[in-house]
Amino acid sequence: MIGKILIANRGEIALRIVRACRDLGIRSVVAHSTADRDSLACALADERVCIGAGPAEQSYLRGDNIIMAACLLRCDAIHPGIGFLSENAAFARQVEEAGLIFIGPESRTIALVGNKVEARRLAAEAGVPITPGGEEALLDLDDAKRSARALGYPVIIKASAGGGGRGMRIVTGEAGLESAYRLAKKEALLFFADDGLHLERYIQNPRHVEVQLLSDGQGTVVNLGERDCSIQKRHQKLFEESPAPGLDSAMREAMASASSSLFRKLGYRGAGTVEFLVDGSSFYFMEVNARLQVEHPVSELVSGVDLVRSQIEIAQGKPLAFTQRDIALTGYALECRINALGAGTIGRVRMPAGPQVRVDTAIESNSTLPAYYDSLLAKIIVSAKSREEGLSVMERALGEVIVEGVETNLDEQREILASKLFRCGKVHTGLYDEVIKKRRHNG
Amino acid sequence: METLESPAIETLFALFEQSSLCEFELSTERYTVKMKRAGTGEVPLVHTEAKPIESALEVEVITSPIVGTFYLTPAPDAPPYVGVGSTVKAGDVLCTIEAMKLMNQLEAEFPCRIVKILAKPETMVEFGFPLFEVKRL
């Protein structure tokens, strides 16, 4: 049984986990950096422990300090949250070896799906369609040239150990291949300490659709529907919605069942996501996110399942209390991310409320926003009967938001929400640029 | 976490302390003990962080660079590294902080006199926890 959890994260997601612990009657300890001493997560947790200085590599990435704190404070488990050490297989293994429960997949699963080449191979074996491309890591530049020619341009070079847009290079013709190959290799080494690369056919402006799964590692795998996360700026998601607008039911079912079989094959334990690129009537496996995701509330609202609570229950070794048949996906949910465009001192904050609105945030009026971490200020999530209704609830909600003191993307988010392209539901990953370029052109 | 029988570990620590070894590692089926002297490896294990205190003139506080358990003595029956009033040179050991089964020796970065011992021995210290109040010499 888990009586006490150390939360190795910060911001709104740390707070989200503190709340789940409270609901379950579990004590929470927030491991924080010196910069987050006065954070809301620290204030609302049962205990807090300082694990290092502001920069993440001196605190939130210091696995040794985190594990030590968990042991000394007699915690039973560590929840890594999102980002930082959440997909670090070595950290998960150290947690296991210290006799603690890692709230997430087993370390070997994280290692397996963390390697993109390996993940693609596994996906293909589980019958999940993959983008045409090398199932093998590239040997050298000549190998890259041969593979690119065979696939046809444009192609994308990716870091095998990568993610989040890092170490990725789109190449439109052979002339650009050499420099792209060398840059990607350098970037991959820099960011992931592994310069392995692979090459795939590049799909222009696809949709980004992902399936949320829960799996107890004891044979039960359920999918909680998909999320469309196509609205992105430089690979960073801005809006996420479920169900994906205009996705036909055959593709939805195929995607869900492919994801479930992949998780079954992996013997996956915990919450996780399978990301896909959708191009017309085809969909292709992109990657497995072996952790909770920022946009998880969207799925919580359409499925009625509390994902963080489920993660903790699965980590305790409990089988899932429901099967796919018990999941009824109803209505529509949309999340809008409010990001800061710089660090500083936050002035007045007003977050929206009222019917159908959920806000996940850790900022308060007159708090400081450290420059060390990511820029997410708040997630506004609305639920509705239909997409149309959801969009107007979101419009109302965003109209209520005030964040003073730091620059935010609020105006841009309102603009996207109001755009015809978004409203008609023909979303794709190039939409952000189209809306913003059009405004600049007109303005 | 696995614990060692205390007489065994005490002997190990004492032997290591007296030896001229830089590193020591012992593995059995049940546990591994690694010991390393600070300042001998490529990566410094510990460092001190001094913060000036405004209220007391010239008094500085040495804080814990890691999360771990604070010990003033190299072994339970050994004399403490330092006490109130001791003067230390740069590089002298002030205390050990046990973390991840490693005894990390915290060394003084500058010559100073110990004014106050702020942390309680054998208790947990977090990052930045005040350990010693010292006066720079």
Coordinates of C-alpha atoms in Angstrom, one line a residue:
Chain A
M1 CA 0.0 0.0 0.0
I2 CA 1.1 3.6 -0.6
G3 CA 0.8 5.8 2.4
K4 CA 3.0 8.7 1.3
I5 CA 4.1 9.9 -2.2
L6 CA 7.1 12.1 -3.0
I7 CA 6.2 14.4 -6.0
A8 CA 9.3 15.1 -8.1
N9 CA 7.9 17.9 -10.1
R10 CA 6.7 21.5 -9.9
G11 CA 4.0 23.9 -11.1
E12 CA 0.4 22.9 -11.9
I13 CA 1.2 19.2 -12.4
A14 CA 2.7 18.9 -8.9
L15 CA -0.4 20.5 -7.6
R16 CA -2.6 18.2 -9.6
I17 CA -0.8 15.2 -8.0
V18 CA -1.0 16.8 -4.5
R19 CA -4.8 17.0 -5.0
A20 CA -5.1 13.4 -6.2
C21 CA -3.1 12.3 -3.1
R22 CA -5.5 14.3 -0.9
D23 CA -8.5 12.6 -2.5
L24 CA -7.0 9.2 -1.9
G25 CA -6.0 9.9 1.7
I26 CA -2.3 9.6 0.8
R27 CA 0.3 12.0 2.3
S28 CA 2.1 14.1 -0.2
V29 CA 5.7 15.5 -0.2
V30 CA 6.7 18.0 -2.8
A31 CA 10.4 18.0 -3.7
H32 CA 11.2 21.5 -4.8
S33 CA 14.0 23.7 -5.9
T34 CA 15.0 26.9 -4.1
A35 CA 13.2 28.9 -6.7
D36 CA 9.9 27.1 -6.0
R37 CA 9.9 27.4 -2.2
D38 CA 6.8 29.6 -2.2
S39 CA 4.9 27.7 -4.8
L40 CA 1.3 26.7 -4.4
A41 CA 2.2 23.0 -4.7
C42 CA 4.5 23.4 -1.7
A43 CA 1.9 25.3 0.2
L44 CA -0.8 22.7 -0.3
A45 CA 1.3 19.5 0.1
D46 CA 1.6 17.8 3.5
E47 CA 5.3 18.2 3.5
R48 CA 8.0 19.8 1.3
V49 CA 11.7 19.2 0.8
C50 CA 14.3 21.3 -1.0
I51 CA 16.3 19.2 -3.4
G52 CA 18.5 21.8 -5.0
A53 CA 19.0 25.1 -6.6
G54 CA 16.9 26.8 -9.3
P55 CA 18.3 25.3 -12.5
A56 CA 16.5 22.0 -13.2
E57 CA 19.8 20.1 -13.6
Q58 CA 20.6 21.0 -10.0
S59 CA 17.2 20.1 -8.6
Y60 CA 14.4 18.5 -10.6
L61 CA 16.9 16.4 -12.5
R62 CA 19.0 15.4 -9.5
G63 CA 17.7 11.8 -9.1
D64 CA 20.0 11.1 -6.2
N65 CA 18.7 13.9 -4.1
I66 CA 15.1 13.1 -5.0
I67 CA 15.5 9.4 -4.1
M68 CA 17.4 10.2 -0.9
A69 CA 14.7 12.6 0.2
A70 CA 12.0 10.0 -0.5
C71 CA 13.8 7.4 1.6
L72 CA 14.6 9.8 4.5
L73 CA 11.0 11.0 4.6
R74 CA 9.7 7.5 4.5
C75 CA 7.8 7.8 1.3
D76 CA 6.5 4.6 -0.4
A77 CA 6.5 6.0 -3.9
I78 CA 7.7 8.7 -6.3
H79 CA 5.5 10.4 -8.8
P80 CA 7.7 11.9 -11.5
G81 CA 4.9 14.1 -13.0
I82 CA 5.6 15.3 -16.6
G83 CA 8.9 16.1 -18.1
F84 CA 12.1 16.2 -16.0
L85 CA 12.7 12.6 -14.9
S86 CA 9.4 11.1 -15.9
E87 CA 10.7 9.3 -19.0
N88 CA 14.2 8.6 -17.7
A89 CA 14.6 4.8 -17.5
A90 CA 17.7 5.0 -15.4
F91 CA 16.0 7.1 -12.8
A92 CA 13.0 4.8 -12.7
R93 CA 15.3 1.8 -12.2
Q94 CA 17.1 3.6 -9.4
V95 CA 13.8 4.3 -7.7
E96 CA 12.9 0.6 -8.1
E97 CA 16.3 -0.5 -6.7
A98 CA 15.9 1.8 -3.7
G99 CA 12.8 -0.2 -2.8
L100 CA 10.4 2.5 -3.8
I101 CA 7.5 2.4 -6.2
F102 CA 7.9 4.4 -9.4
I103 CA 4.5 5.7 -10.4
G104 CA 4.7 5.0 -14.1
P105 CA 5.7 2.2 -16.3
E106 CA 8.4 -0.2 -15.4
S107 CA 11.9 1.1 -16.2
R108 CA 12.4 -1.5 -18.9
T109 CA 9.2 -0.3 -20.7
I110 CA 10.4 3.3 -20.5
A111 CA 13.8 2.3 -22.0
L112 CA 12.1 0.3 -24.7
V113 CA 9.7 3.0 -26.0
G114 CA 12.2 5.8 -25.4
N115 CA 14.3 4.5 -28.3
K116 CA 12.4 5.7 -31.4
V117 CA 13.8 3.0 -33.7
E118 CA 12.9 0.3 -31.2
A119 CA 9.4 1.8 -30.6
R120 CA 8.7 1.9 -34.3
R121 CA 9.8 -1.7 -34.6
L122 CA 7.5 -2.8 -31.7
A123 CA 4.6 -0.8 -33.1
A124 CA 5.0 -2.4 -36.5
E125 CA 5.0 -5.8 -34.8
A126 CA 1.8 -5.0 -33.0
G127 CA 0.2 -4.1 -36.3
V128 CA 0.3 -0.4 -35.8
P129 CA 0.9 1.5 -39.1
I130 CA 4.2 3.4 -39.1
T131 CA 5.4 6.1 -41.4
P132 CA 7.3 4.8 -44.4
G133 CA 11.0 4.9 -43.4
G134 CA 14.0 3.2 -42.0
E135 CA 13.3 0.8 -39.3
E136 CA 17.0 0.8 -38.7
A137 CA 19.3 3.6 -37.4
L138 CA 21.2 5.4 -40.1
L139 CA 24.8 4.1 -40.5
D140 CA 26.3 7.2 -42.1
L141 CA 25.6 10.0 -44.6
D142 CA 25.6 7.6 -47.6
D143 CA 23.1 5.4 -45.9
A144 CA 20.9 8.5 -45.2
K145 CA 21.2 9.4 -48.9
R146 CA 20.2 5.9 -50.1
S147 CA 17.2 5.8 -47.6
A148 CA 16.0 9.2 -48.6
R149 CA 16.1 8.4 -52.3
A150 CA 14.2 5.2 -51.7
L151 CA 11.5 7.0 -49.6
G152 CA 11.2 10.1 -51.8
Y153 CA 11.6 13.7 -50.5
P154 CA 10.6 15.4 -48.3
V155 CA 12.0 13.3 -45.5
I156 CA 12.5 14.0 -41.8
I157 CA 15.7 13.1 -39.9
K158 CA 15.0 12.3 -36.2
A159 CA 17.1 11.6 -33.2
S160 CA 16.5 8.0 -32.2
A161 CA 16.6 8.9 -28.5
G162 CA 14.8 12.2 -29.0
G163 CA 11.4 13.9 -28.8
G164 CA 9.9 17.3 -28.4
G165 CA 11.0 18.6 -31.7
R166 CA 14.7 18.4 -30.8
G167 CA 17.2 16.8 -33.1
M168 CA 14.7 16.9 -35.9
R169 CA 15.4 18.2 -39.4
I170 CA 13.1 18.3 -42.4
V171 CA 14.9 17.8 -45.8
T172 CA 13.2 18.7 -49.0
G173 CA 15.9 17.6 -51.4
E174 CA 19.3 15.9 -51.5
A175 CA 21.1 19.2 -51.6
G176 CA 20.1 19.9 -48.0
L177 CA 20.7 16.4 -46.7
E178 CA 24.3 16.6 -45.7
S179 CA 24.0 19.7 -43.5
A180 CA 20.7 18.5 -42.0
Y181 CA 22.3 15.2 -41.2
R182 CA 25.3 16.7 -39.5
L183 CA 23.2 19.3 -37.6
A184 CA 20.7 16.6 -36.4
K185 CA 23.6 14.4 -35.3
K186 CA 25.1 17.3 -33.3
E187 CA 21.8 18.3 -31.7
A188 CA 21.0 14.7 -30.9
L189 CA 24.3 14.3 -29.1
L190 CA 23.8 17.5 -27.3
F191 CA 20.3 17.0 -26.1
F192 CA 20.1 13.2 -25.7
A193 CA 23.7 12.2 -25.3
D194 CA 23.1 9.7 -28.1
D195 CA 23.7 10.7 -31.8
G196 CA 21.7 7.8 -33.3
L197 CA 19.5 9.1 -36.1
H198 CA 16.8 7.6 -38.3
L199 CA 14.9 8.8 -41.3
E200 CA 11.2 8.8 -42.1
R201 CA 9.0 10.2 -44.9
Y202 CA 7.9 13.7 -43.9
I203 CA 4.2 14.3 -44.0
Q204 CA 3.3 17.9 -44.7
N205 CA 0.8 19.5 -42.2
P206 CA -0.6 16.3 -40.8
R207 CA -3.0 16.2 -37.9
H208 CA -1.6 15.2 -34.6
V209 CA -4.0 12.7 -32.9
E210 CA -3.2 10.7 -29.8
V211 CA -4.9 7.9 -27.9
Q212 CA -5.0 7.9 -24.1
L213 CA -4.6 4.6 -22.5
L214 CA -4.6 3.1 -19.0
S215 CA -3.2 -0.3 -18.4
D216 CA -2.8 -2.2 -15.1
G217 CA 0.0 -4.4 -16.3
Q218 CA -2.2 -7.4 -15.3
G219 CA -4.0 -7.8 -18.6
T220 CA -6.5 -5.0 -18.7
V221 CA -5.9 -2.2 -21.2
V222 CA -8.5 0.5 -21.8
N223 CA -8.5 3.4 -24.1
L224 CA -10.1 6.6 -23.1
G225 CA -10.5 8.0 -26.6
E226 CA -8.3 10.2 -28.6
R227 CA -7.2 13.8 -28.4
D228 CA -6.5 16.1 -31.4
C229 CA -3.5 18.2 -30.6
S230 CA -2.9 19.6 -34.0
I231 CA -2.8 23.3 -33.0
Q232 CA 0.9 23.7 -32.2
K233 CA 3.5 26.4 -32.4
R234 CA 7.0 24.9 -33.1
H235 CA 5.9 21.5 -32.0
Q236 CA 4.5 22.9 -28.7
K237 CA 0.8 22.1 -28.3
L238 CA -1.6 25.0 -27.8
F239 CA -5.1 23.5 -27.9
E240 CA -6.2 19.9 -27.4
E241 CA -9.7 18.5 -27.9
S242 CA -11.6 15.3 -27.7
P243 CA -13.1 13.8 -29.8
A244 CA -11.0 14.8 -32.7
P245 CA -13.2 16.9 -35.0
G246 CA -14.2 15.2 -38.2
L247 CA -12.3 11.9 -37.5
D248 CA -14.3 9.1 -39.1
S249 CA -15.4 6.3 -36.7
A250 CA -13.5 3.6 -38.6
M251 CA -10.2 5.4 -38.2
R252 CA -11.0 6.2 -34.6
E253 CA -11.6 2.5 -33.8
A254 CA -8.6 1.4 -35.8
M255 CA -6.4 3.8 -33.9
A256 CA -7.8 2.8 -30.5
S257 CA -7.4 -0.9 -31.1
A258 CA -3.9 -0.5 -32.6
S259 CA -2.9 1.4 -29.5
S260 CA -4.4 -1.1 -27.2
S261 CA -2.6 -4.0 -28.9
L262 CA 0.7 -2.2 -28.6
F263 CA 0.2 -1.6 -24.9
R264 CA -0.8 -5.3 -24.5
K265 CA 2.4 -6.3 -26.3
L266 CA 4.4 -4.0 -24.1
G267 CA 2.8 -5.4 -20.9
Y268 CA 2.4 -1.7 -20.1
R269 CA 1.7 -0.6 -16.6
G270 CA 0.2 2.8 -15.9
A271 CA -1.1 5.7 -17.9
G272 CA 0.3 6.3 -21.4
T273 CA -0.3 7.8 -24.8
V274 CA 0.2 6.6 -28.3
E275 CA 0.8 9.6 -30.7
F276 CA -0.2 9.4 -34.4
L277 CA 0.2 11.5 -37.4
V278 CA -3.0 11.6 -39.5
D279 CA -2.6 12.3 -43.2
G280 CA -5.9 12.2 -45.1
S281 CA -7.3 8.7 -44.6
S282 CA -4.1 7.2 -43.2
F283 CA -2.6 7.3 -39.8
Y284 CA 0.9 6.5 -38.7
F285 CA 2.5 5.7 -35.4
M286 CA 4.7 8.5 -34.1
E287 CA 5.7 7.6 -30.5
V288 CA 4.6 6.4 -27.1
N289 CA 4.6 8.8 -24.3
A290 CA 5.3 6.6 -21.3
R291 CA 3.9 9.0 -18.7
L292 CA 1.0 11.4 -17.9
Q293 CA 0.5 14.2 -20.4
V294 CA -0.2 17.9 -19.9
E295 CA -3.5 17.6 -21.8
H296 CA -4.7 14.6 -19.7
P297 CA -7.7 16.6 -18.3
V298 CA -9.3 16.5 -21.7
S299 CA -9.6 12.8 -21.5
E300 CA -10.7 13.0 -17.9
L301 CA -13.6 15.1 -18.9
V302 CA -14.9 13.0 -21.7
S303 CA -14.4 9.7 -19.9
G304 CA -15.1 10.5 -16.3
V305 CA -11.9 8.7 -15.3
D306 CA -9.4 10.4 -13.0
L307 CA -6.1 9.6 -14.6
V308 CA -3.8 10.5 -11.8
R309 CA -5.9 8.6 -9.3
S310 CA -5.8 5.6 -11.6
Q311 CA -2.0 5.9 -12.0
I312 CA -1.6 5.7 -8.2
E313 CA -4.0 2.8 -7.9
I314 CA -2.2 0.9 -10.6
A315 CA 1.1 1.6 -8.9
Q316 CA -0.3 0.0 -5.8
G317 CA -0.7 -3.2 -7.7
K318 CA -4.5 -2.9 -8.0
P319 CA -6.1 -4.2 -11.1
L320 CA -8.2 -1.7 -13.0
A321 CA -11.7 -1.6 -11.6
F322 CA -13.2 -1.2 -15.0
T323 CA -12.9 -2.6 -18.5
Q324 CA -13.3 -1.0 -21.9
R325 CA -17.0 -1.9 -21.8
D326 CA -17.5 0.4 -18.8
I327 CA -16.0 3.4 -20.5
A328 CA -18.6 5.6 -22.1
L329 CA -17.0 8.6 -23.8
T330 CA -19.5 11.4 -23.7
G331 CA -19.6 15.0 -24.9
Y332 CA -16.7 17.1 -25.9
A333 CA -13.7 18.7 -24.1
L334 CA -11.2 21.3 -25.1
E335 CA -8.1 22.5 -23.4
C336 CA -6.4 25.9 -24.0
R337 CA -2.9 26.4 -22.7
I338 CA -1.9 29.9 -21.4
N339 CA 1.8 30.3 -21.7
A340 CA 4.1 33.1 -20.5
L341 CA 6.3 34.7 -23.1
G342 CA 8.9 35.6 -20.5
A343 CA 9.7 35.3 -16.8
G344 CA 9.1 37.9 -14.1
T345 CA 6.7 38.9 -11.4
I346 CA 3.1 38.1 -12.0
G347 CA 0.7 40.8 -11.0
R348 CA -3.0 40.4 -10.8
V349 CA -4.4 37.0 -11.9
R350 CA -8.0 36.2 -12.6
M351 CA -8.9 32.7 -13.7
P352 CA -12.2 31.8 -15.3
A353 CA -14.8 29.8 -13.5
G354 CA -18.5 28.9 -13.9
P355 CA -20.3 26.0 -15.5
Q356 CA -18.3 23.6 -17.6
V357 CA -14.9 25.2 -16.8
R358 CA -12.0 23.6 -15.1
V359 CA -8.7 25.4 -14.5
D360 CA -5.4 23.7 -13.7
T361 CA -2.9 26.3 -12.7
A362 CA -0.4 26.9 -10.0
I363 CA 0.0 30.7 -10.4
E364 CA -1.4 33.2 -8.0
S365 CA -1.5 37.0 -8.0
N366 CA 1.8 38.6 -7.0
S367 CA 3.8 35.4 -7.3
T368 CA 7.1 35.1 -9.1
L369 CA 7.6 33.1 -12.3
P370 CA 11.1 31.6 -12.3
A371 CA 13.0 31.8 -15.5
Y372 CA 14.4 28.2 -15.2
Y373 CA 11.3 26.2 -16.2
D374 CA 8.7 25.9 -18.9
S375 CA 6.3 28.6 -19.7
L376 CA 2.9 27.0 -18.9
L377 CA 0.9 29.3 -16.7
A378 CA -2.5 27.7 -16.8
K379 CA -4.7 25.1 -18.6
I380 CA -8.3 26.1 -19.2
I381 CA -10.4 23.1 -19.9
V382 CA -14.1 23.2 -20.8
S383 CA -16.6 20.4 -21.3
A384 CA -19.7 20.6 -23.4
K385 CA -22.3 18.5 -25.2
S386 CA -20.8 19.4 -28.6
R387 CA -17.8 21.1 -30.1
E388 CA -19.9 24.1 -31.1
E389 CA -21.0 24.5 -27.5
G390 CA -17.5 23.9 -26.2
L391 CA -16.0 26.6 -28.4
S392 CA -18.4 29.2 -27.0
V393 CA -17.8 28.1 -23.4
M394 CA -14.1 28.5 -24.1
E395 CA -14.6 31.9 -25.6
R396 CA -16.4 33.0 -22.4
A397 CA -13.7 31.4 -20.2
L398 CA -10.8 33.1 -22.1
G399 CA -12.7 36.4 -21.9
E400 CA -12.5 36.2 -18.1
V401 CA -8.8 35.6 -17.9
I402 CA -6.5 38.3 -16.6
V403 CA -2.7 37.7 -16.2
E404 CA -0.8 40.9 -15.5
G405 CA 2.9 41.5 -15.1
V406 CA 4.2 39.0 -17.7
E407 CA 3.5 38.8 -21.4
T408 CA 1.3 35.8 -22.3
N409 CA 0.0 34.1 -25.4
L410 CA -3.6 34.9 -24.4
D411 CA -4.4 37.2 -27.3
E412 CA -3.0 34.7 -29.8
Q413 CA -5.0 31.9 -28.2
R414 CA -8.2 34.0 -28.5
E415 CA -7.4 34.7 -32.1
I416 CA -6.9 31.1 -32.9
L417 CA -10.2 30.2 -31.2
A418 CA -12.0 32.8 -33.1
S419 CA -10.5 31.8 -36.5
K420 CA -12.7 30.3 -39.2
L421 CA -10.1 27.6 -39.8
F422 CA -10.2 26.4 -36.2
R423 CA -14.0 26.8 -35.9
C424 CA -14.7 24.7 -39.0
G425 CA -12.7 21.8 -37.4
K426 CA -10.3 21.2 -40.4
V427 CA -7.4 21.3 -38.0
H428 CA -3.8 20.4 -38.9
T429 CA -0.3 21.2 -37.6
G430 CA 0.1 24.1 -40.0
L431 CA -3.0 25.9 -38.8
Y432 CA -1.2 28.1 -36.2
D433 CA 1.1 29.6 -38.9
E434 CA -1.8 30.1 -41.3
V435 CA -3.9 32.0 -38.8
I436 CA -1.0 34.1 -37.6
K437 CA 0.4 34.8 -41.0
K438 CA -3.0 35.8 -42.3
R439 CA -3.4 38.3 -39.5
R440 CA 0.0 39.8 -40.2
H441 CA -0.9 40.0 -43.9
N442 CA -4.2 41.7 -43.2
G443 CA -2.8 43.8 -40.4
Chain B
M1 CA 16.6 0.5 1.4
E2 CA 18.8 -2.2 2.7
T3 CA 20.7 -1.5 6.0
L4 CA 24.0 -2.8 7.1
E5 CA 24.6 -4.1 10.6
S6 CA 26.1 -1.2 12.4
P7 CA 29.3 -2.7 13.8
A8 CA 30.3 -3.9 10.3
I9 CA 29.8 -0.5 8.7
E10 CA 31.4 1.3 11.6
T11 CA 34.5 -0.8 11.2
L12 CA 34.5 -0.1 7.5
F13 CA 34.3 3.6 7.9
A14 CA 37.0 3.7 10.6
L15 CA 39.3 1.7 8.4
F16 CA 38.7 3.9 5.4
E17 CA 39.2 7.0 7.5
Q18 CA 42.6 5.8 8.7
S19 CA 43.7 4.5 5.3
S20 CA 45.4 6.4 2.5
L21 CA 42.8 5.0 0.1
C22 CA 40.9 7.4 -2.2
E23 CA 38.1 5.1 -3.0
F24 CA 36.8 1.9 -1.6
E25 CA 34.0 -0.4 -2.8
L26 CA 32.6 -3.5 -1.2
S27 CA 29.9 -5.6 -2.8
T28 CA 28.1 -8.5 -1.3
E29 CA 24.9 -10.3 -2.3
R30 CA 22.9 -7.9 -0.2
Y31 CA 24.6 -4.6 -0.5
T32 CA 27.3 -2.5 -2.0
V33 CA 29.3 0.1 0.0
K34 CA 31.2 2.7 -1.9
M35 CA 33.4 5.2 -0.2
K36 CA 35.2 8.0 -1.8
R37 CA 37.2 10.9 -0.5
A38 CA 36.0 14.3 -1.5
G39 CA 38.3 16.0 -3.9
T40 CA 39.9 12.9 -5.3
G41 CA 37.5 12.1 -8.2
E42 CA 37.0 13.9 -11.4
V43 CA 33.7 15.2 -10.1
P44 CA 33.8 16.9 -6.8
L45 CA 31.3 15.1 -4.5
V46 CA 30.6 18.0 -2.2
H47 CA 31.1 21.7 -2.1
T48 CA 30.2 24.3 0.4
E49 CA 28.0 27.2 -0.2
A50 CA 28.5 30.2 2.0
K51 CA 25.8 32.8 2.6
P52 CA 26.3 36.0 4.4
I53 CA 24.0 36.7 7.2
E54 CA 23.1 40.4 7.6
S55 CA 22.3 40.4 11.3
A56 CA 25.7 39.0 12.5
L57 CA 28.8 40.7 11.3
E58 CA 31.2 38.5 9.4
V59 CA 29.4 35.4 10.3
E60 CA 28.6 33.1 7.4
V61 CA 26.5 30.0 7.1
I62 CA 27.6 26.8 5.4
T63 CA 24.7 25.0 4.0
S64 CA 24.1 21.4 2.8
P65 CA 24.9 20.9 -0.9
I66 CA 22.8 17.7 -1.0
V67 CA 19.9 15.9 0.6
G68 CA 21.1 13.3 3.1
T69 CA 21.7 12.5 6.7
F70 CA 24.0 14.8 8.7
Y71 CA 26.8 13.3 10.8
L72 CA 29.4 15.2 12.9
T73 CA 31.5 12.2 13.5
P74 CA 33.2 9.7 11.1
A75 CA 31.8 6.8 13.2
P76 CA 29.4 6.7 16.2
D77 CA 32.1 6.3 18.8
A78 CA 34.7 8.5 17.1
P79 CA 35.2 12.1 18.1
P80 CA 33.5 14.8 16.0
Y81 CA 35.3 16.4 13.1
V82 CA 34.7 19.9 14.6
G83 CA 33.1 21.5 17.6
V84 CA 32.1 25.0 18.6
G85 CA 35.2 27.1 18.7
S86 CA 37.3 24.8 16.5
T87 CA 39.3 26.5 13.8
V88 CA 39.6 24.8 10.5
K89 CA 41.7 25.2 7.4
A90 CA 40.4 25.2 3.9
G91 CA 40.0 21.5 2.9
D92 CA 39.4 20.3 6.5
V93 CA 36.4 18.0 6.8
L94 CA 33.5 19.5 8.7
C95 CA 31.0 16.7 8.6
T96 CA 29.7 13.8 6.5
I97 CA 26.4 13.7 4.7
E98 CA 25.2 10.3 3.9
A99 CA 23.3 10.0 0.7
M100 CA 22.7 7.0 -1.6
K101 CA 24.8 4.8 0.6
L102 CA 27.7 7.2 0.1
M103 CA 29.4 9.1 2.9
N104 CA 30.1 12.5 1.5
Q105 CA 32.6 14.5 3.4
L106 CA 31.9 18.2 3.4
E107 CA 35.1 20.3 3.4
A108 CA 35.6 23.8 4.4
E109 CA 36.2 26.1 1.4
F110 CA 38.0 28.7 3.5
P111 CA 39.7 28.9 6.9
C112 CA 37.2 29.7 9.6
R113 CA 36.1 29.2 13.2
I114 CA 33.0 27.3 14.0
V115 CA 30.6 29.6 15.8
K116 CA 27.5 27.3 16.0
I117 CA 26.5 23.9 14.8
L118 CA 23.0 24.4 13.3
A119 CA 22.0 20.9 12.2
K120 CA 21.2 18.1 14.5
P121 CA 23.4 15.1 14.0
E122 CA 21.8 12.0 12.5
T123 CA 18.9 13.9 11.1
M124 CA 17.9 14.6 7.6
V125 CA 19.2 17.7 5.9
E126 CA 17.7 19.1 2.7
F127 CA 19.5 21.1 0.0
G128 CA 20.4 24.5 1.4
F129 CA 19.9 23.5 5.0
P130 CA 22.1 25.6 7.3
L131 CA 24.8 23.3 8.9
F132 CA 27.4 25.6 10.5
E133 CA 27.6 29.2 11.4
V134 CA 31.3 30.1 10.9
K135 CA 33.5 33.1 11.1
R136 CA 36.0 33.5 8.3
L137 CA 39.6 33.8 9.4

